[in-house]
């Protein structure tokens, strides 16, 4: 019996769980995949938006501004990297310049601080690789970057440190409301009971809401395709560069991720299938052509990978955060600026439950801070030496591109929420994220996972059941 | 801070020969830094033969070739730091490295860069489609099979027909995988003709020239790929798409020199080779920093890597000792005949073409069977070639190279000490896999005498001491 069950282990579920874990009550996070941050939280631009874009008066505007303000402290507490690198919305012609003025006015109304309109010369001074054809730009100093999956993993870990439970591979199949309690059953037959349900199921939040008879909204998967460049191309831009938004979103952007790679994208095309994460020739070509408008020379020979994220696009034009019936909260349609708003959404849901009469006290021993994880590559030589003396596994470099040690990989497996697969190691340590894309570290990572989880290397997979890496021992062929 | 005359970064073929040459030239304190647990580099996983024809005048497997240099490193008392990664290199030749024992900084009189190369990946190719498990580079697959003893795929499509892809096609086939096709975007393969014959044709593996993979299918694990023909601009031709069911897409699409340290030290990088610009002494644009092997440019044969390593090692030693460089006169005037590549040497038709493997010359020999039981042989340049060609046409033979599992789980490379009838390859594989080895074992030790009645002995191709 739980007080609150949070459906979905993405950044929204994570932030809600973290807030609720401050109270003296049993909470559980239900995640359908074998790891957290497996939906749009693992594949988005990682931008903490300034808040100039959403229409004034919307939840998007309010939560974006509040979330942006909260992000710094949230990241400090969770030991997650966050950097206010600033952003520029650039205009190439008069029509777009009008758009810039409109965004400026909107931003002021929303409470976005520090906005400035720059002329072409000032733009060039700030980012010299931008095309000289940029006529004017909206400068947004409060814009930042964060690693979305790191934020999710650490926030869930923090909730777990404070007593929250995490049930993985728990795909919610049915929800029944009896006598003021919610009876939730998973596809594999596990059952739990909870007083509150918070629906943070991303792409599937419409399906979850429908289980209690709420058919008031639906979610469309809107694909965003990206290209990621080698850190060697990091000179291209430091700030996030946007075009003037259209009704399909903020358009193709260029940014430097908090880890120092240039990220190009996304496209914005609705798909039929909520599991279709394929990259397309047309999508990638579109991104490349749009980037070529920003920069005279895009170093496309430095592309190290491509990926697609699916936005949970709701049909209401705004975030859908409501309580359709007692004890059941929808947090749906959380597309951009969802990541930026996430910390504020956590607070908002907490307040909704309190206003609903949540009877629980704050924990005396609640700790909002995570024990920092080891980040070998960022330490000074003295710190590294000390660490190796304590544990020699930190002296064994497994991923040469990103300088990740065996000690960090072992920590990622045993620190909650622990990595159980190759991609989980990648998101937690960056092993395999560099220019060789796992060519060198895949064999040792498979071995370390097998050893630490006590399974055969054959059972180690990439990202869930069916994604095995190996097919047994070599044993010879037949003619 | 420690000092050394010559520090060699990388213990593969380039690094080992550089270190040996440095010592021979008179450098006293020579150190090899290797990130793996032993010397040998990529040779350890290249268990096939074809190495050493230029250098040692005999055909060796990768581990055998490597062991010859390991022996020299040992005989010369060269210090080797294994499980040690170089994390930085400064232009004044301070080498910082890390291992389980912590950090070591070495001030080197001269440095030899011998870090080798890495493989191009799916990301660099921009192949659209899903992003499942089962897309793997050929070198990583080779490591799984030959070093770890695990199969990374069963039904495989290979993209790229360079030598690594060809070698892995045969290797995986011998281990029971089904190679459904090898796709090559160019109009001919860049792989050696003898590898096309012995790795693809021997096993009826189709080589699809002017074809590439245009889509990857499979949410979790690869379930198939779309293959398309390309036009003269290498662009896929609409309407030529073919779906091939498979669980693995293996990429053999090029190698890139690994030059992160080179760049850190400030050496100029060539846009053409992606490796450092080196002069005739193998010195980079930074004084006292030399480079050799695949870190400079991707070489075709390890024999040439060793040769370059020697030059770099010798000059590094001279630099460290403050003596003038000596121009290389060993190889002056001697020109290597490049080995034949691609399918263009394989003349189609009723006359059989054989690429001779007796020596590196690799003559294209045609054999015409005459009615009276004799043969008309054309194109050979020596009598051995004629004999080889007739044998190849009538009863082809192949040296089997594979691995054998030791009781402690170690994978040990083995080979037949002479070619066995081609028809017996899979019988020999079965015999190999029925047996478990006990360590220690030395290179050349006989493991199975007269394997499958072929007259050949199965011998160990690398020394393993008990740990």
mmCIF file of N, CA and C in Angstrom, chain A residues 384-439:
data_model
loop_
_atom_site.group_PDB
_atom_site.id
_atom_site.type_symbol
_atom_site.label_atom_id
_atom_site.label_comp_id
_atom_site.label_asym_id
_atom_site.label_seq_id
_atom_site.Cartn_x
_atom_site.Cartn_y
_atom_site.Cartn_z
ATOM 1 N N UNK A 384 42.775 12.628 -8.505
ATOM 2 C CA UNK A 384 42.775 11.330 -9.185
ATOM 3 C C UNK A 384 43.689 10.353 -8.453
ATOM 4 N N UNK A 385 44.869 10.829 -8.088
ATOM 5 C CA UNK A 385 45.829 9.951 -7.403
ATOM 6 C C UNK A 385 45.252 9.422 -6.106
ATOM 7 N N UNK A 386 44.609 10.301 -5.367
ATOM 8 C CA UNK A 386 44.031 9.920 -4.083
ATOM 9 C C UNK A 386 42.973 8.833 -4.283
ATOM 10 N N UNK A 387 42.148 9.052 -5.309
ATOM 11 C CA UNK A 387 41.075 8.113 -5.610
ATOM 12 C C UNK A 387 41.633 6.735 -5.978
ATOM 13 N N UNK A 388 42.715 6.720 -6.760
ATOM 14 C CA UNK A 388 43.306 5.443 -7.196
ATOM 15 C C UNK A 388 43.896 4.691 -6.003
ATOM 16 N N UNK A 389 44.460 5.440 -5.065
ATOM 17 C CA UNK A 389 45.008 4.778 -3.875
ATOM 18 C C UNK A 389 43.872 4.127 -3.086
ATOM 19 N N UNK A 390 42.754 4.834 -2.979
ATOM 20 C CA UNK A 390 41.595 4.273 -2.260
ATOM 21 C C UNK A 390 41.040 3.053 -2.977
ATOM 22 N N UNK A 391 40.983 3.126 -4.309
ATOM 23 C CA UNK A 391 40.408 2.039 -5.099
ATOM 24 C C UNK A 391 41.096 1.990 -6.468
ATOM 25 N N UNK A 392 41.938 0.971 -6.676
ATOM 26 C CA UNK A 392 42.724 0.898 -7.919
ATOM 27 C C UNK A 392 41.857 0.831 -9.182
ATOM 28 N N UNK A 393 40.588 0.471 -9.038
ATOM 29 C CA UNK A 393 39.722 0.395 -10.222
ATOM 30 C C UNK A 393 39.583 1.764 -10.903
ATOM 31 N N UNK A 394 39.850 2.830 -10.150
ATOM 32 C CA UNK A 394 39.814 4.162 -10.760
ATOM 33 C C UNK A 394 41.088 4.455 -11.558
ATOM 34 N N UNK A 395 42.032 3.533 -11.507
ATOM 35 C CA UNK A 395 43.245 3.695 -12.306
ATOM 36 C C UNK A 395 43.171 2.930 -13.613
ATOM 37 N N UNK A 396 42.040 2.234 -13.829
ATOM 38 C CA UNK A 396 41.878 1.481 -15.074
ATOM 39 C C UNK A 396 40.909 2.221 -15.987
ATOM 40 N N UNK A 397 41.454 2.828 -17.043
ATOM 41 C CA UNK A 397 40.608 3.583 -17.968
ATOM 42 C C UNK A 397 39.966 2.618 -18.953
ATOM 43 N N UNK A 398 38.655 2.614 -18.986
ATOM 44 C CA UNK A 398 37.913 1.698 -19.863
ATOM 45 C C UNK A 398 37.513 2.403 -21.148
ATOM 46 N N UNK A 399 36.978 3.618 -21.015
ATOM 47 C CA UNK A 399 36.566 4.388 -22.194
ATOM 48 C C UNK A 399 37.611 5.469 -22.414
ATOM 49 N N UNK A 400 38.385 5.303 -23.480
ATOM 50 C CA UNK A 400 39.494 6.219 -23.699
ATOM 51 C C UNK A 400 39.029 7.561 -24.245
ATOM 52 N N UNK A 401 37.941 7.567 -25.011
ATOM 53 C CA UNK A 401 37.493 8.826 -25.609
ATOM 54 C C UNK A 401 37.007 9.797 -24.532
ATOM 55 N N UNK A 402 36.243 9.279 -23.565
ATOM 56 C CA UNK A 402 35.658 10.140 -22.536
ATOM 57 C C UNK A 402 36.369 9.983 -21.193
ATOM 58 N N UNK A 403 37.456 9.226 -21.194
ATOM 59 C CA UNK A 403 38.248 8.995 -19.982
ATOM 60 C C UNK A 403 37.382 8.526 -18.811
ATOM 61 N N UNK A 404 36.769 7.367 -19.000
ATOM 62 C CA UNK A 404 35.923 6.791 -17.954
ATOM 63 C C UNK A 404 36.641 5.569 -17.392
ATOM 64 N N UNK A 405 36.680 5.476 -16.070
ATOM 65 C CA UNK A 405 37.416 4.390 -15.433
ATOM 66 C C UNK A 405 36.489 3.243 -15.034
ATOM 67 N N UNK A 406 37.108 2.095 -14.775
ATOM 68 C CA UNK A 406 36.334 0.939 -14.321
ATOM 69 C C UNK A 406 35.620 1.252 -13.007
ATOM 70 N N UNK A 407 36.282 2.028 -12.159
ATOM 71 C CA UNK A 407 35.664 2.383 -10.886
ATOM 72 C C UNK A 407 34.339 3.100 -11.074
ATOM 73 N N UNK A 408 34.275 3.994 -12.048
ATOM 74 C CA UNK A 408 33.026 4.734 -12.298
ATOM 75 C C UNK A 408 31.933 3.814 -12.848
ATOM 76 N N UNK A 409 32.346 2.847 -13.678
ATOM 77 C CA UNK A 409 31.363 1.919 -14.249
ATOM 78 C C UNK A 409 30.774 1.036 -13.151
ATOM 79 N N UNK A 410 31.646 0.567 -12.271
ATOM 80 C CA UNK A 410 31.165 -0.255 -11.151
ATOM 81 C C UNK A 410 30.226 0.579 -10.272
ATOM 82 N N UNK A 411 30.593 1.831 -10.035
ATOM 83 C CA UNK A 411 29.743 2.708 -9.218
ATOM 84 C C UNK A 411 28.372 2.893 -9.878
ATOM 85 N N UNK A 412 28.361 3.049 -11.206
ATOM 86 C CA UNK A 412 27.098 3.263 -11.917
ATOM 87 C C UNK A 412 26.164 2.063 -11.784
ATOM 88 N N UNK A 413 26.744 0.881 -11.608
ATOM 89 C CA UNK A 413 25.924 -0.328 -11.483
ATOM 90 C C UNK A 413 25.345 -0.433 -10.071
ATOM 91 N N UNK A 414 26.108 0.015 -9.094
ATOM 92 C CA UNK A 414 25.680 -0.208 -7.711
ATOM 93 C C UNK A 414 25.043 1.003 -7.043
ATOM 94 N N UNK A 415 25.140 2.167 -7.678
ATOM 95 C CA UNK A 415 24.554 3.365 -7.077
ATOM 96 C C UNK A 415 23.124 3.474 -7.594
ATOM 97 N N UNK A 416 22.162 3.630 -6.725
ATOM 98 C CA UNK A 416 20.791 3.611 -7.210
ATOM 99 C C UNK A 416 20.385 4.909 -7.904
ATOM 100 N N UNK A 417 19.583 4.841 -8.966
ATOM 101 C CA UNK A 417 19.093 3.637 -9.639
ATOM 102 C C UNK A 417 20.194 3.032 -10.502
ATOM 103 N N UNK A 418 20.563 1.783 -10.222
ATOM 104 C CA UNK A 418 21.736 1.178 -10.834
ATOM 105 C C UNK A 418 21.545 0.860 -12.309
ATOM 106 N N UNK A 419 22.646 0.972 -13.053
ATOM 107 C CA UNK A 419 22.606 0.618 -14.479
ATOM 108 C C UNK A 419 22.538 -0.893 -14.605
ATOM 109 N N UNK A 420 21.716 -1.380 -15.520
ATOM 110 C CA UNK A 420 21.618 -2.825 -15.752
ATOM 111 C C UNK A 420 21.975 -3.189 -17.182
ATOM 112 N N UNK A 421 22.252 -2.198 -18.020
ATOM 113 C CA UNK A 421 22.565 -2.513 -19.411
ATOM 114 C C UNK A 421 23.623 -1.534 -19.950
ATOM 115 N N UNK A 422 24.047 -1.817 -21.180
ATOM 116 C CA UNK A 422 25.150 -1.052 -21.775
ATOM 117 C C UNK A 422 24.772 0.425 -21.934
ATOM 118 N N UNK A 423 23.550 0.685 -22.394
ATOM 119 C CA UNK A 423 23.137 2.083 -22.545
ATOM 120 C C UNK A 423 23.017 2.788 -21.193
ATOM 121 N N UNK A 424 22.635 2.031 -20.175
ATOM 122 C CA UNK A 424 22.543 2.595 -18.826
ATOM 123 C C UNK A 424 23.910 3.049 -18.331
ATOM 124 N N UNK A 425 24.934 2.268 -18.637
ATOM 125 C CA UNK A 425 26.314 2.652 -18.291
ATOM 126 C C UNK A 425 26.697 3.920 -19.059
ATOM 127 N N UNK A 426 26.291 3.947 -20.321
ATOM 128 C CA UNK A 426 26.619 5.081 -21.178
ATOM 129 C C UNK A 426 26.014 6.375 -20.625
ATOM 130 N N UNK A 427 24.735 6.314 -20.254
ATOM 131 C CA UNK A 427 24.089 7.533 -19.769
ATOM 132 C C UNK A 427 24.631 7.980 -18.419
ATOM 133 N N UNK A 428 25.088 7.020 -17.611
ATOM 134 C CA UNK A 428 25.573 7.392 -16.285
ATOM 135 C C UNK A 428 27.044 7.807 -16.272
ATOM 136 N N UNK A 429 27.837 7.247 -17.178
ATOM 137 C CA UNK A 429 29.287 7.501 -17.102
ATOM 138 C C UNK A 429 29.851 8.182 -18.342
ATOM 139 N N UNK A 430 29.132 8.168 -19.433
ATOM 140 C CA UNK A 430 29.576 8.626 -20.757
ATOM 141 C C UNK A 430 30.500 7.625 -21.454
ATOM 142 N N UNK A 431 30.666 6.449 -20.884
ATOM 143 C CA UNK A 431 31.474 5.430 -21.555
ATOM 144 C C UNK A 431 30.746 5.004 -22.834
ATOM 145 N N UNK A 432 31.385 5.187 -23.975
ATOM 146 C CA UNK A 432 30.745 4.848 -25.249
ATOM 147 C C UNK A 432 30.107 6.035 -25.934
ATOM 148 N N UNK A 433 30.196 7.220 -25.303
ATOM 149 C CA UNK A 433 29.566 8.413 -25.876
ATOM 150 C C UNK A 433 30.527 9.212 -26.756
ATOM 151 N N UNK A 434 31.765 8.774 -26.809
ATOM 152 C CA UNK A 434 32.768 9.583 -27.498
ATOM 153 C C UNK A 434 32.896 9.252 -28.963
ATOM 154 N N UNK A 435 34.041 9.609 -29.503
ATOM 155 C CA UNK A 435 34.184 9.525 -30.957
ATOM 156 C C UNK A 435 34.255 8.099 -31.470
ATOM 157 N N UNK A 436 34.657 7.132 -30.655
ATOM 158 C CA UNK A 436 34.689 5.759 -31.186
ATOM 159 C C UNK A 436 33.370 5.046 -30.944
ATOM 160 N N UNK A 437 32.433 5.711 -30.247
ATOM 161 C CA UNK A 437 31.073 5.187 -30.080
ATOM 162 C C UNK A 437 31.051 3.753 -29.533
ATOM 163 N N UNK A 438 31.930 3.503 -28.576
ATOM 164 C CA UNK A 438 31.898 2.206 -27.915
ATOM 165 C C UNK A 438 32.705 1.120 -28.593
ATOM 166 N N UNK A 439 33.402 1.455 -29.661
ATOM 167 C CA UNK A 439 34.199 0.446 -30.368
ATOM 168 C C UNK A 439 35.203 -0.238 -29.450
#
